[in-house]
XYZ file of N, CA and C in Angstrom:
609
model
N -42.165 -122.957 -13.125
C -40.823 -123.408 -12.825
C -40.662 -123.543 -11.017
N -40.400 -124.663 -10.609
C -40.357 -124.927 -9.149
C -39.626 -124.155 -8.166
N -39.845 -123.551 -7.291
C -39.064 -122.794 -6.421
C -38.251 -123.961 -5.418
N -37.348 -123.173 -4.723
C -36.672 -123.934 -3.659
C -37.226 -124.875 -2.829
N -38.201 -124.242 -2.203
C -39.000 -124.785 -1.074
C -39.809 -126.145 -1.762
N -40.360 -126.032 -3.061
C -41.116 -126.888 -3.585
C -40.259 -128.058 -3.889
N -39.086 -127.784 -4.272
C -38.189 -128.805 -4.762
C -37.661 -129.463 -3.648
N -37.297 -129.112 -2.488
C -36.945 -129.384 -1.122
C -37.979 -130.438 -0.500
N -39.400 -130.015 -0.882
C -40.506 -131.111 -0.320
C -40.103 -132.364 -1.471
N -39.888 -132.232 -2.583
C -39.720 -133.423 -3.285
C -38.638 -134.198 -2.764
N -37.418 -133.761 -2.499
C -36.356 -134.429 -2.090
C -36.811 -135.186 -0.638
N -37.751 -134.646 0.242
C -38.214 -135.161 1.414
C -39.140 -136.153 1.294
N -40.167 -136.240 0.261
C -41.186 -136.871 0.170
C -40.873 -138.625 -0.491
N -41.044 -139.162 0.631
C -40.697 -140.661 0.475
C -41.577 -141.442 -0.655
N -42.716 -140.862 -0.917
C -43.462 -141.275 -2.137
C -42.929 -141.260 -3.383
N -41.855 -140.171 -3.669
C -41.003 -140.070 -4.914
C -39.943 -141.123 -4.823
N -39.831 -141.331 -6.187
C -38.936 -142.563 -6.478
C -37.319 -141.879 -6.203
N -36.360 -142.603 -5.991
C -34.952 -141.828 -5.618
C -34.427 -141.288 -6.793
N -34.774 -141.630 -8.060
C -34.038 -140.658 -9.300
C -34.731 -139.354 -9.186
N -35.985 -139.255 -8.772
C -36.611 -137.899 -8.796
C -36.022 -137.141 -7.642
N -35.808 -137.795 -6.292
C -35.637 -136.972 -5.290
C -34.051 -136.443 -5.438
N -33.321 -137.092 -6.202
C -32.089 -136.960 -6.296
C -32.070 -135.802 -7.265
N -32.730 -135.734 -8.481
C -32.848 -134.793 -9.543
C -33.434 -133.482 -9.010
N -34.264 -133.346 -7.911
C -34.847 -132.387 -7.213
C -33.684 -131.662 -6.408
N -32.892 -132.384 -5.608
C -31.681 -131.881 -4.915
C -30.845 -131.097 -5.952
N -30.651 -131.534 -6.968
C -29.795 -130.853 -8.132
C -30.405 -129.622 -8.635
N -31.536 -129.721 -8.708
C -32.344 -128.530 -9.073
C -32.133 -127.552 -7.940
N -32.266 -127.884 -6.788
C -31.956 -126.947 -5.926
C -30.993 -125.799 -5.775
N -29.947 -126.807 -6.644
C -28.810 -125.960 -6.829
C -28.747 -124.763 -8.124
N -29.812 -124.729 -8.780
C -30.227 -123.695 -9.802
C -30.904 -122.769 -8.956
N -31.084 -122.700 -7.701
C -31.763 -121.735 -7.144
C -30.653 -121.238 -5.998
N -30.098 -122.207 -5.597
C -29.060 -121.483 -4.395
C -27.795 -122.794 -4.454
N -26.601 -122.130 -4.942
C -25.398 -122.825 -4.985
C -24.066 -121.912 -4.733
N -23.688 -121.860 -3.491
C -22.792 -121.015 -2.896
C -21.355 -121.179 -3.916
N -20.925 -122.318 -4.160
C -19.856 -122.488 -4.810
C -19.992 -122.666 -6.187
N -21.086 -122.263 -6.985
C -21.396 -122.659 -8.317
C -22.219 -124.070 -8.219
N -22.833 -124.372 -9.443
C -23.579 -125.797 -9.255
C -22.704 -126.930 -9.058
N -21.677 -127.067 -10.016
C -20.875 -128.185 -10.102
C -20.145 -128.370 -8.853
N -19.458 -127.313 -8.134
C -18.429 -127.505 -6.988
C -19.700 -127.795 -5.732
N -20.768 -127.140 -5.758
C -21.500 -127.311 -4.718
C -22.266 -128.703 -4.790
N -22.482 -129.363 -5.880
C -22.734 -130.665 -5.891
C -21.673 -131.325 -5.502
N -20.560 -131.233 -5.807
C -19.297 -132.144 -5.576
C -19.089 -131.991 -3.915
N -19.447 -131.010 -3.381
C -19.149 -130.878 -1.980
C -20.285 -131.753 -1.260
N -21.561 -131.469 -1.612
C -22.619 -132.303 -0.905
C -22.689 -133.636 -1.090
N -21.935 -134.237 -2.059
C -21.960 -135.699 -2.449
C -20.869 -136.023 -1.561
N -19.857 -135.294 -1.494
C -18.304 -135.788 -0.809
C -18.650 -135.850 0.954
N -19.337 -134.571 1.306
C -19.937 -134.461 2.773
C -20.755 -135.642 3.301
N -21.635 -136.115 2.285
C -22.728 -136.851 2.811
C -22.754 -138.300 2.103
N -21.692 -138.572 1.516
C -21.427 -140.006 1.226
C -21.999 -140.765 0.097
N -22.163 -139.777 -0.790
C -22.811 -140.603 -2.390
C -22.425 -140.015 -3.451
N -22.202 -140.905 -4.326
C -21.529 -140.475 -5.359
C -22.208 -139.583 -6.421
N -21.436 -138.577 -7.305
C -22.006 -137.493 -8.072
C -22.954 -138.071 -9.140
N -22.513 -139.557 -9.631
C -23.428 -139.806 -10.775
C -24.363 -141.169 -10.218
N -24.210 -141.227 -9.005
C -25.282 -142.288 -8.244
C -26.643 -141.981 -8.400
N -27.386 -142.709 -9.233
C -28.884 -142.442 -9.406
C -29.909 -142.794 -8.581
N -29.285 -143.520 -7.318
C -30.421 -144.219 -6.328
C -29.335 -144.090 -5.040
N -29.190 -142.926 -4.652
C -28.450 -142.736 -3.176
C -29.425 -142.991 -2.171
N -28.723 -143.446 -1.035
C -29.489 -143.547 0.158
C -30.356 -142.184 0.411
N -31.698 -142.374 0.585
C -32.499 -141.256 0.807
C -32.117 -140.337 2.179
N -31.626 -141.124 3.291
C -31.152 -140.393 4.362
C -30.041 -139.356 3.901
N -29.066 -139.688 3.140
C -28.068 -139.069 2.865
C -28.452 -137.918 2.263
N -29.368 -138.015 1.277
C -29.985 -136.960 0.258
C -30.654 -135.919 1.084
N -31.454 -136.343 2.185
C -31.964 -135.280 3.060
C -30.919 -134.587 4.162
N -30.092 -135.312 4.380
C -29.067 -134.627 5.073
C -28.416 -133.688 4.309
N -28.022 -134.016 3.050
C -27.520 -132.804 1.968
C -28.355 -131.658 1.864
N -29.482 -132.021 1.826
C -30.696 -130.772 1.745
C -30.655 -130.059 2.774
N -30.601 -130.671 4.222
C -30.605 -129.962 5.211
C -29.373 -129.118 5.357
N -28.132 -129.575 4.908
C -27.060 -128.495 4.781
C -27.313 -127.559 4.118
N -27.776 -127.726 2.909
C -28.075 -126.859 1.790
C -28.860 -125.706 2.348
N -30.174 -126.134 3.060
C -31.128 -125.133 3.496
C -30.604 -124.261 4.716
N -29.633 -124.923 5.768
C -29.241 -123.981 6.605
C -28.305 -122.908 6.170
N -27.514 -123.313 5.134
C -26.543 -122.251 4.471
C -27.621 -121.006 3.540
N -28.395 -121.718 2.892
C -29.558 -120.746 2.339
C -30.057 -119.801 3.267
N -30.300 -120.452 4.450
C -31.293 -119.276 5.375
C -30.261 -118.442 6.087
N -28.722 -118.628 6.211
C -27.980 -117.847 6.705
C -27.690 -116.799 5.621
N -27.414 -117.077 4.183
C -27.572 -116.118 3.216
C -28.582 -115.058 3.055
N -29.896 -115.608 3.254
C -31.179 -114.987 2.946
C -31.133 -113.869 4.093
N -30.833 -114.267 5.108
C -30.877 -113.233 6.397
C -29.674 -112.134 6.078
N -28.668 -112.636 5.626
C -27.768 -111.414 5.296
C -28.365 -110.686 4.082
N -28.838 -111.121 3.107
C -29.449 -110.398 2.104
C -30.207 -109.311 2.492
N -31.341 -109.773 3.396
C -32.433 -108.689 4.185
C -31.606 -107.875 4.918
N -30.705 -108.135 5.723
C -29.815 -107.119 6.448
C -29.281 -105.801 5.727
N -28.547 -106.693 4.458
C -27.882 -105.777 3.434
C -28.734 -105.195 2.763
N -30.063 -105.423 2.202
C -30.851 -104.373 1.527
C -31.425 -103.126 2.732
N -31.827 -103.598 3.986
C -32.051 -102.711 4.894
C -30.906 -101.565 5.274
N -29.717 -102.348 5.193
C -28.787 -101.171 5.379
C -28.417 -100.214 4.341
N -28.712 -100.945 3.234
C -28.265 -99.972 2.021
C -29.707 -99.025 1.784
N -30.714 -99.250 2.308
C -31.637 -98.279 2.003
C -31.462 -97.158 2.863
N -31.031 -97.585 4.133
C -30.514 -96.242 4.977
C -29.475 -95.799 4.940
N -28.542 -96.072 4.046
C -27.231 -95.451 3.474
C -27.618 -94.570 2.339
N -28.504 -94.972 1.640
C -28.942 -94.098 0.638
C -29.603 -92.852 0.913
N -30.639 -93.132 2.116
C -31.348 -92.297 2.562
C -30.509 -90.821 3.181
N -29.436 -91.429 3.900
C -28.607 -90.483 4.388
C -27.359 -90.003 3.393
N -27.383 -90.503 2.192
C -26.599 -89.996 0.903
C -25.283 -90.780 0.924
N -24.970 -91.798 1.743
C -23.823 -92.582 1.685
C -24.000 -93.646 0.555
N -22.304 -93.790 0.058
C -22.263 -94.911 -0.872
C -21.307 -95.848 -0.529
N -21.641 -97.075 -0.955
C -20.225 -98.123 -0.617
C -19.570 -98.071 -1.820
N -18.219 -98.565 -1.679
C -17.496 -98.556 -2.680
C -18.050 -99.307 -3.879
N -17.650 -99.100 -5.193
C -18.008 -99.426 -6.174
C -17.967 -101.203 -6.280
N -16.713 -101.388 -6.118
C -16.423 -103.029 -5.900
C -17.484 -104.038 -5.091
N -18.036 -103.165 -4.208
C -18.706 -103.822 -3.112
C -20.037 -104.181 -3.686
N -20.631 -103.274 -4.267
C -21.628 -103.078 -5.143
C -21.783 -104.143 -6.342
N -20.825 -103.917 -7.221
C -20.692 -105.052 -8.089
C -20.543 -106.385 -7.731
N -19.754 -106.852 -6.515
C -19.628 -108.196 -6.340
C -21.193 -108.629 -5.686
N -21.820 -107.832 -4.869
C -22.909 -108.250 -4.441
C -23.994 -108.562 -5.579
N -24.119 -107.300 -6.400
C -24.877 -107.504 -7.474
C -24.820 -108.942 -7.994
N -23.608 -109.345 -8.152
C -23.294 -110.586 -9.159
C -23.666 -111.952 -8.158
N -23.878 -111.868 -7.055
C -24.031 -112.990 -6.003
C -25.460 -112.923 -5.474
N -26.375 -111.801 -5.801
C -27.778 -111.810 -5.215
C -28.415 -113.121 -5.249
N -29.159 -113.708 -4.637
C -29.919 -115.078 -4.533
C -28.815 -116.217 -4.126
N -27.648 -116.074 -3.996
C -26.697 -116.867 -3.448
C -26.014 -117.762 -4.364
N -26.136 -117.364 -5.655
C -25.315 -118.349 -6.652
C -23.950 -117.571 -6.578
N -22.880 -118.559 -6.461
C -21.508 -118.208 -6.741
C -21.020 -117.413 -5.663
N -21.553 -117.206 -4.518
C -21.106 -116.180 -3.373
C -19.802 -116.770 -3.093
N -19.280 -118.108 -3.157
C -18.041 -118.392 -2.682
C -17.617 -119.360 -4.037
N -17.619 -118.837 -5.094
C -17.392 -119.287 -6.445
C -16.158 -120.163 -6.428
N -16.082 -121.667 -6.877
C -14.952 -122.474 -7.032
C -15.102 -122.566 -8.345
N -13.993 -122.150 -9.086
C -13.842 -122.495 -10.624
C -13.478 -123.650 -10.909
N -12.598 -124.441 -9.911
C -12.554 -125.910 -10.186
C -13.468 -126.972 -9.362
N -14.407 -127.238 -9.977
C -15.416 -127.942 -8.942
C -15.269 -128.909 -8.251
N -13.784 -129.713 -8.443
C -13.452 -130.456 -7.247
C -12.492 -129.953 -6.107
N -12.444 -128.424 -6.064
C -11.631 -128.062 -5.160
C -12.593 -126.895 -4.530
N -12.986 -127.013 -3.379
C -13.664 -126.313 -2.584
C -13.534 -126.366 -1.073
N -13.962 -125.670 -0.021
C -13.860 -125.851 1.374
C -14.703 -127.275 1.628
N -13.989 -127.749 2.813
C -14.803 -128.920 3.179
C -15.713 -128.749 4.646
N -15.407 -127.477 5.026
C -16.338 -127.008 6.096
C -18.013 -127.165 5.579
N -18.794 -127.302 6.489
C -20.297 -127.107 6.525
C -20.595 -125.881 5.457
N -21.662 -125.863 4.509
C -21.767 -124.737 3.837
C -22.295 -123.324 4.711
N -22.853 -123.641 5.648
C -23.275 -122.477 6.690
C -22.194 -121.825 7.186
N -21.088 -122.686 7.508
C -19.950 -121.968 8.392
C -19.368 -121.204 7.536
N -19.147 -121.688 6.096
C -18.262 -121.086 5.048
C -19.147 -119.803 5.081
N -20.328 -119.743 4.812
C -20.955 -118.408 4.544
C -20.804 -117.416 5.707
N -21.162 -117.900 6.913
C -20.746 -117.029 8.130
C -19.726 -116.417 7.929
N -18.503 -117.240 7.994
C -17.029 -116.634 8.032
C -17.015 -115.417 6.598
N -17.644 -115.579 5.420
C -17.544 -114.692 4.469
C -18.251 -113.588 4.923
N -19.689 -113.683 5.449
C -20.274 -112.658 6.022
C -19.656 -111.850 6.952
N -18.937 -112.467 7.912
C -18.262 -111.874 8.790
C -16.994 -110.867 8.243
N -16.667 -111.414 7.113
C -15.445 -110.776 6.390
C -16.106 -109.572 5.791
N -17.086 -109.828 5.333
C -17.636 -108.494 4.317
C -18.149 -107.508 5.272
N -18.381 -107.728 6.613
C -18.783 -107.002 7.374
C -17.747 -106.171 8.360
N -16.618 -106.596 7.995
C -15.251 -106.150 8.981
C -14.309 -105.512 7.828
N -13.398 -104.957 8.324
C -12.147 -104.320 7.583
C -11.633 -105.217 6.855
N -10.949 -104.858 5.727
C -10.495 -105.547 4.620
C -9.205 -106.328 5.310
N -8.496 -107.368 5.008
C -7.818 -107.969 5.502
C -7.069 -108.658 4.263
N -5.758 -109.555 4.708
C -4.857 -110.154 3.825
C -5.093 -111.540 3.587
N -6.097 -112.271 4.345
C -5.959 -113.571 3.996
C -7.582 -113.947 3.757
N -7.635 -115.236 3.498
C -8.885 -115.948 2.842
C -9.955 -115.712 3.935
N -11.067 -115.317 3.918
C -12.116 -115.277 5.000
C -12.830 -116.695 5.349
N -12.160 -117.677 4.416
C -12.937 -119.014 4.680
C -11.950 -119.850 5.588
N -10.864 -120.095 4.907
C -9.768 -121.099 5.588
C -8.671 -120.389 6.126
N -8.618 -118.942 6.186
C -7.472 -117.965 6.842
C -6.096 -118.217 6.075
N -6.220 -118.858 4.785
C -4.854 -118.912 4.055
C -4.576 -117.847 3.349
N -3.144 -117.331 3.390
C -2.565 -116.110 3.012
C -2.122 -116.418 1.558
N -2.444 -117.614 1.067
C -1.603 -117.783 -0.337
C -3.053 -117.447 -1.250
N -3.115 -116.438 -1.682
C -4.007 -115.777 -2.904
C -3.293 -115.523 -4.182
N -4.160 -116.144 -5.142
C -3.310 -115.727 -6.372
C -4.392 -115.260 -7.287
N -4.075 -114.318 -8.062
C -4.715 -113.726 -9.255
C -5.191 -114.608 -10.597
N -6.472 -115.015 -10.581
C -6.847 -115.988 -11.680
C -7.384 -115.261 -12.838
N -6.913 -115.757 -14.293
C -7.561 -115.201 -15.295
C -8.515 -116.288 -15.903
N -9.277 -115.908 -16.977
C -10.078 -116.900 -17.582
C -11.016 -117.877 -17.045
N -11.624 -117.548 -15.842
C -12.708 -118.315 -15.024
C -13.719 -118.302 -15.901
N -14.675 -119.209 -15.644
C -15.779 -119.835 -16.220
C -17.072 -118.777 -15.666
N -16.962 -117.988 -14.817
C -18.118 -117.170 -14.228
C -17.474 -115.865 -13.919
N -18.410 -115.076 -14.173
C -18.534 -113.403 -13.886
C -17.772 -113.215 -12.492
N -16.564 -112.528 -12.442
C -16.317 -111.498 -13.117
C -14.982 -112.076 -13.911
N -14.833 -113.049 -14.321
C -13.849 -113.888 -15.168
C -12.371 -113.663 -14.808
N -12.122 -113.178 -13.817
C -10.807 -112.903 -13.360
C -10.986 -112.528 -11.703
N -9.872 -112.784 -11.267
C -9.941 -112.201 -9.741
C -9.101 -113.131 -8.698
N -9.039 -112.712 -7.494
C -8.346 -113.412 -6.528
C -8.605 -114.764 -6.137
N -8.098 -115.868 -6.188
C -8.483 -117.398 -5.840
C -7.331 -117.687 -4.656
N -8.207 -118.408 -3.541
C -7.434 -118.755 -2.690
C -6.777 -120.172 -2.759
N -5.599 -120.570 -2.908
C -5.032 -121.700 -3.154
C -5.391 -122.836 -1.926
N -5.906 -122.355 -0.827
C -6.372 -123.211 0.131
C -7.390 -124.030 -0.112
N -8.716 -123.177 -0.073
C -9.826 -123.912 -0.384
C -10.440 -123.675 -1.738
N -9.866 -122.927 -2.445
C -10.288 -122.778 -3.951
C -11.445 -121.694 -4.196
N -11.818 -121.085 -3.289
C -12.973 -119.809 -3.677
C -12.314 -118.852 -4.267
N -13.277 -118.127 -4.941
C -12.768 -116.895 -5.449
C -13.192 -115.739 -4.495
N -12.100 -115.286 -3.954
C -12.330 -114.247 -2.519
C -12.723 -112.835 -3.187
N -14.087 -112.452 -2.490
C -14.529 -111.443 -2.885
C -13.447 -110.101 -2.428
N -13.284 -109.497 -3.512
C -12.294 -108.200 -3.557
C -12.627 -107.289 -2.419
N -13.725 -107.122 -2.071
C -13.863 -105.998 -1.167
C -13.490 -106.527 0.408
N -13.064 -107.855 0.531
C -12.847 -108.229 1.867
C -11.147 -108.106 1.910
N -10.613 -107.757 1.108
C -9.228 -107.843 0.823
C -8.287 -106.510 0.792
N -7.483 -106.266 1.646
C -6.838 -104.899 1.202
C -6.119 -104.565 -0.303
N -5.987 -103.518 -0.445
C -5.398 -103.043 -1.865
C -4.072 -103.879 -1.904
N -3.076 -103.941 -0.785
C -2.013 -104.589 -0.806
C -1.965 -106.151 -1.022
N -2.917 -106.789 -0.335
C -3.349 -108.093 -0.648
C -3.629 -108.289 -2.064
N -4.509 -107.527 -2.762
C -4.785 -107.849 -4.036
C -3.585 -107.537 -5.037
N -2.742 -106.517 -4.795
C -1.423 -106.374 -5.512
C -0.516 -107.616 -5.322
N -0.312 -107.992 -4.130
C 0.321 -109.317 -3.835
C -0.218 -110.358 -4.536
N -1.612 -110.685 -4.900
C -1.954 -111.883 -5.584
C -1.636 -111.427 -6.933
N -1.815 -110.436 -7.554
C -1.363 -110.191 -8.963
C 0.337 -110.324 -9.306
N 0.923 -110.044 -8.109
C 2.368 -110.115 -8.201
C 2.787 -111.677 -8.340
N 1.911 -112.511 -7.325
C 2.272 -113.810 -7.337
C 2.036 -114.626 -8.666
N 0.881 -114.060 -9.472
C 0.690 -114.830 -10.770
C 1.544 -114.269 -11.626
N 2.084 -113.035 -11.734
C 3.541 -112.666 -12.517
C 4.437 -113.494 -12.456
N 4.799 -113.971 -11.236
C 5.864 -114.509 -10.811
C 5.601 -116.019 -11.281
N 4.340 -116.582 -11.187
C 4.295 -118.089 -11.593
C 4.264 -117.848 -13.114
N 3.829 -117.098 -13.840
C 3.988 -116.800 -15.237
C 5.171 -116.966 -15.988
N 6.148 -116.140 -14.874
C 7.512 -116.005 -15.343
C 8.465 -117.361 -15.345
N 7.944 -118.010 -14.362
C 8.547 -119.252 -13.996
C 8.493 -120.253 -15.161
N 6.933 -120.312 -15.515
C 6.808 -120.984 -16.461
C 7.278 -120.831 -17.812
N 7.487 -119.712 -18.291
C 8.059 -118.963 -19.501
C 9.086 -119.603 -19.925
């Protein structure tokens, strides 16, 4: 099975036909897709000006989309190295992170679904690397009451998602599943209250 870097070389290789180069970019998303495969693909297509079903996109646009993905992957891999080193030191010192942080990080190791978007058509519009930097900054700071990506305070608890953990706080501004460790207990409780009010208004 080809790795991310091998697939990236195929995307760049002008000797490959466009269909293979496009296919290789899609396969890169099986290795690294911050919003999930479908939402990350939609994001790259919309930012770089080719259609999700376009079988022969402009190769310059394909490479630009790859470069955005590579920059974001570098940001995330650097964070994972720092995280692993910090955890090693903490365990040596007998310190433990809260369980919710460990659970969240376990599910996102490798970068898949770091900022999961359950609706593939609703995702942040900013470059992927900027989104991940904002998320990492929030993970390394005290919990807050707003989305770490778009700063919206409109967060709603959503059930029956198609990705583990299956339910959680979703930002209605940019569509990401907000990592619970970046939110205060009060913000999480408010997200659940908003959902209950919405359900009551529908009933």
